[in-house]
Structure formats: structure tokens, C-alpha cells
Amino acid sequence: MSARASTLRVRATAAALGAIAFVVACVAHEAIGHGGACLASAGRVLLVTSVFFRCAPSPWFVDVAGPAANALVAAAALAVLAARARLSHSWRSLCVLVFAFDGCWAAGYAIYSAVSLQGDLAFPMRAVAASFAMPLRVALAAAGLLAYVAVTRTSM
């Protein structure tokens, strides 16, 4: 195989692994997280896309279940990486990408929701008493930032 063909093959494999990891993150968040919580609460799924989910009725834990599913998938990918020293390069790369995409999605959502008071993790915060809202937002933003740093450092 020529050097050019080898380079193209490596790039195509990296692109495919990245796309697969992104799809895993979307499915974990929208379908497994939100969808699973919706169905578990006897709700009815009204809309599922790669970035939106609607459930009727929609209790607070349906919203939280999306980022929670991303965190669980990230933890599972990290556990596979830790337990399986003999993974092929492609499988190891896929696990790293799944860990990074899902971990950063969960951590980023914590930061976004705390700062903007919008999104999946903001809905439960709106329900708490005003005296607890700001300390909860600061704690969520700090936890998200620490998690984001930990995920990016671990992924490298």
C-alpha cells in the first residue's frame, strides 16, 4: 500500500470513528436518556431528533436524564478503556472518542444550564426556592467546569 493510500485510509477511519462516536452521544442523550425516562414515566414521546426531545407529560427527571445518560456512557467507555488493555487501535480510538463526546456533552450541559438557566439541567433549578437557586447554579457550573477539564485531560 502506498503512503498516500495509507494516509487516506487512516483519515477515513478517523472520520468514521468520529461520526460513530457522535451518533452514540446523540442516541445516548436523546433516545436512551430522555426517551427512556419518558417511557419509564408512562409518558408519550412527541418528538425525537438529534438535538430535540419532547415528552408529554414531561416531569423534571426526563430533562435531567439526557445529560445523565451521556455521563453514564462516558463512564462506561472509560471503564472499557481501563479494563481492556489489548483493544485494537481502532476500538481504543472509538472508546476515547465516545468518552470525550459524551463526557464533554454532560459537562458542557452543566455549565450551559447553570450560566444561562436554560436547557435540560436548568428546569429542575427553576423549581427550587430562590434562596437556593444561585448557590446551586454556582455549584453546577463549577462541577461542570471540573468535569470538562477532567474529560479533556483524560482524553488526551
Short mmCIF file of C-alpha atoms in Angstrom, two decimals:
data_model
loop_
_atom_site.label_atom_id
_atom_site.label_comp_id
_atom_site.label_asym_id
_atom_site.label_seq_id
_atom_site.Cartn_x
_atom_site.Cartn_y
_atom_site.Cartn_z
CA MET A 1 0.00 0.00 0.00
CA SER A 2 1.36 3.40 -0.91
CA ALA A 3 1.94 6.11 1.68
CA ARG A 4 -0.84 8.20 0.12
CA ALA A 5 -3.32 5.32 0.26
CA SER A 6 -2.33 4.59 3.84
CA THR A 7 -2.85 8.24 4.82
CA LEU A 8 -6.26 8.30 3.15
CA ARG A 9 -7.24 5.09 4.93
CA VAL A 10 -6.20 6.48 8.32
CA ARG A 11 -8.13 9.70 7.69
CA ALA A 12 -11.24 7.85 6.53
CA THR A 13 -11.10 5.59 9.58
CA ALA A 14 -10.70 8.57 11.93
CA ALA A 15 -13.63 10.36 10.29
CA ALA A 16 -15.83 7.26 10.53
CA LEU A 17 -14.92 6.69 14.18
CA GLY A 18 -15.69 10.33 14.97
CA ALA A 19 -19.07 10.10 13.24
CA ILE A 20 -19.92 6.88 15.09
CA ALA A 21 -18.94 8.42 18.43
CA PHE A 22 -21.11 11.47 17.73
CA VAL A 23 -24.09 9.28 16.85
CA VAL A 24 -23.54 7.31 20.07
CA ALA A 25 -23.61 10.57 22.05
CA CYS A 26 -26.81 11.75 20.34
CA VAL A 27 -28.57 8.41 20.81
CA ALA A 28 -27.46 8.22 24.44
CA HIS A 29 -28.73 11.72 25.18
CA GLU A 30 -31.97 11.93 23.22
CA ALA A 31 -33.21 8.36 22.78
CA ILE A 32 -31.83 6.44 25.74
CA GLY A 33 -31.73 9.28 28.28
CA HIS A 34 -34.78 11.41 27.54
CA GLY A 35 -36.68 8.65 25.73
CA GLY A 36 -36.06 6.03 28.38
CA ALA A 37 -37.10 8.37 31.18
CA CYS A 38 -40.18 9.47 29.26
CA LEU A 39 -41.32 5.89 28.67
CA ALA A 40 -40.47 4.91 32.27
CA SER A 41 -42.75 7.70 33.50
CA ALA A 42 -45.58 6.42 31.26
CA GLY A 43 -45.17 9.49 29.08
CA ARG A 44 -45.64 9.72 25.35
CA VAL A 45 -42.74 10.63 23.07
CA LEU A 46 -43.81 13.53 20.86
CA LEU A 47 -40.52 14.37 19.11
CA VAL A 48 -37.04 12.89 18.85
CA THR A 49 -34.31 14.48 16.72
CA SER A 50 -30.55 14.67 17.05
CA VAL A 51 -30.92 17.80 19.20
CA PHE A 52 -34.52 17.94 20.49
CA PHE A 53 -36.80 15.75 22.55
CA ARG A 54 -40.38 16.28 23.64
CA CYS A 55 -42.41 14.15 26.06
CA ALA A 56 -45.97 14.54 27.36
CA PRO A 57 -46.24 14.88 30.24
CA SER A 58 -42.66 15.87 30.98
CA PRO A 59 -41.58 15.51 34.61
CA TRP A 60 -38.27 17.15 35.59
CA PHE A 61 -36.30 13.90 35.56
CA VAL A 62 -36.97 13.40 31.83
CA ASP A 63 -34.92 16.56 31.22
CA VAL A 64 -32.10 15.50 33.54
CA ALA A 65 -31.96 12.00 32.04
CA GLY A 66 -30.31 13.21 28.80
CA PRO A 67 -27.10 14.58 30.33
CA ALA A 68 -27.17 11.75 32.89
CA ALA A 69 -27.17 9.18 30.07
CA ASN A 70 -24.19 10.95 28.47
CA ALA A 71 -22.32 10.80 31.78
CA LEU A 72 -23.09 7.08 32.15
CA VAL A 73 -21.97 6.27 28.59
CA ALA A 74 -18.77 8.27 29.16
CA ALA A 75 -18.13 6.31 32.35
CA ALA A 76 -18.76 3.02 30.53
CA ALA A 77 -16.32 3.96 27.74
CA LEU A 78 -13.70 4.88 30.34
CA ALA A 79 -14.28 1.58 32.14
CA VAL A 80 -13.76 -0.34 28.88
CA LEU A 81 -10.55 1.58 28.26
CA ALA A 82 -9.31 0.82 31.78
CA ALA A 83 -10.27 -2.87 31.73
CA ARG A 84 -9.20 -3.75 28.19
CA ALA A 85 -5.50 -3.11 27.65
CA ARG A 86 -5.49 -5.20 24.48
CA LEU A 87 -8.02 -3.27 22.39
CA SER A 88 -7.12 -2.70 18.77
CA HIS A 89 -6.11 0.84 17.83
CA SER A 90 -9.49 1.47 16.17
CA TRP A 91 -11.52 0.20 19.14
CA ARG A 92 -9.36 2.16 21.57
CA SER A 93 -9.81 5.30 19.45
CA LEU A 94 -13.57 4.77 19.32
CA CYS A 95 -13.75 4.38 23.11
CA VAL A 96 -11.70 7.55 23.61
CA LEU A 97 -13.97 9.48 21.24
CA VAL A 98 -17.15 8.13 22.88
CA PHE A 99 -15.73 9.07 26.30
CA ALA A 100 -14.79 12.56 25.08
CA PHE A 101 -18.04 13.32 23.22
CA ASP A 102 -20.35 12.00 25.94
CA GLY A 103 -18.29 13.37 28.83
CA CYS A 104 -18.00 16.83 27.28
CA TRP A 105 -21.70 16.85 26.39
CA ALA A 106 -22.66 16.14 30.01
CA ALA A 107 -20.12 18.58 31.46
CA GLY A 108 -20.90 21.26 28.91
CA TYR A 109 -24.61 20.96 29.60
CA ALA A 110 -23.97 21.55 33.29
CA ILE A 111 -22.06 24.75 32.51
CA TYR A 112 -24.59 25.94 29.91
CA SER A 113 -27.61 25.32 32.13
CA ALA A 114 -26.01 26.94 35.18
CA VAL A 115 -24.92 30.06 33.32
CA SER A 116 -27.95 30.58 31.06
CA LEU A 117 -30.64 28.99 33.26
CA GLN A 118 -31.82 27.20 30.11
CA GLY A 119 -31.62 23.61 28.94
CA ASP A 120 -32.04 20.18 30.47
CA LEU A 121 -30.40 20.85 33.83
CA ALA A 122 -31.98 24.30 34.27
CA PHE A 123 -35.57 23.11 34.52
CA PRO A 124 -35.15 21.49 37.96
CA MET A 125 -33.18 24.54 39.17
CA ARG A 126 -36.11 26.80 38.32
CA ALA A 127 -38.29 24.76 40.65
CA VAL A 128 -36.14 25.28 43.75
CA ALA A 129 -36.59 28.19 46.11
CA ALA A 130 -34.92 31.44 45.00
CA SER A 131 -32.61 31.38 48.03
CA PHE A 132 -31.08 28.10 46.78
CA ALA A 133 -31.02 28.93 43.07
CA MET A 134 -27.78 30.95 42.90
CA PRO A 135 -25.67 28.62 45.10
CA LEU A 136 -26.99 25.67 43.09
CA ARG A 137 -26.11 27.39 39.79
CA VAL A 138 -22.58 28.19 41.00
CA ALA A 139 -22.08 24.61 42.22
CA LEU A 140 -23.38 23.17 38.94
CA ALA A 141 -21.16 25.46 36.86
CA ALA A 142 -18.10 24.59 38.97
CA ALA A 143 -18.85 20.86 38.76
CA GLY A 144 -19.33 21.13 35.00
CA LEU A 145 -16.07 23.01 34.56
CA LEU A 146 -14.13 20.50 36.66
CA ALA A 147 -15.70 17.60 34.76
CA TYR A 148 -14.93 19.24 31.42
CA VAL A 149 -11.29 19.70 32.37
CA ALA A 150 -11.08 16.13 33.65
CA VAL A 151 -12.62 14.70 30.46
CA THR A 152 -10.37 16.69 28.14
CA ARG A 153 -7.23 15.82 30.13
CA THR A 154 -8.16 12.14 30.31
CA SER A 155 -8.97 12.01 26.58
CA MET A 156 -5.54 13.20 25.53
#
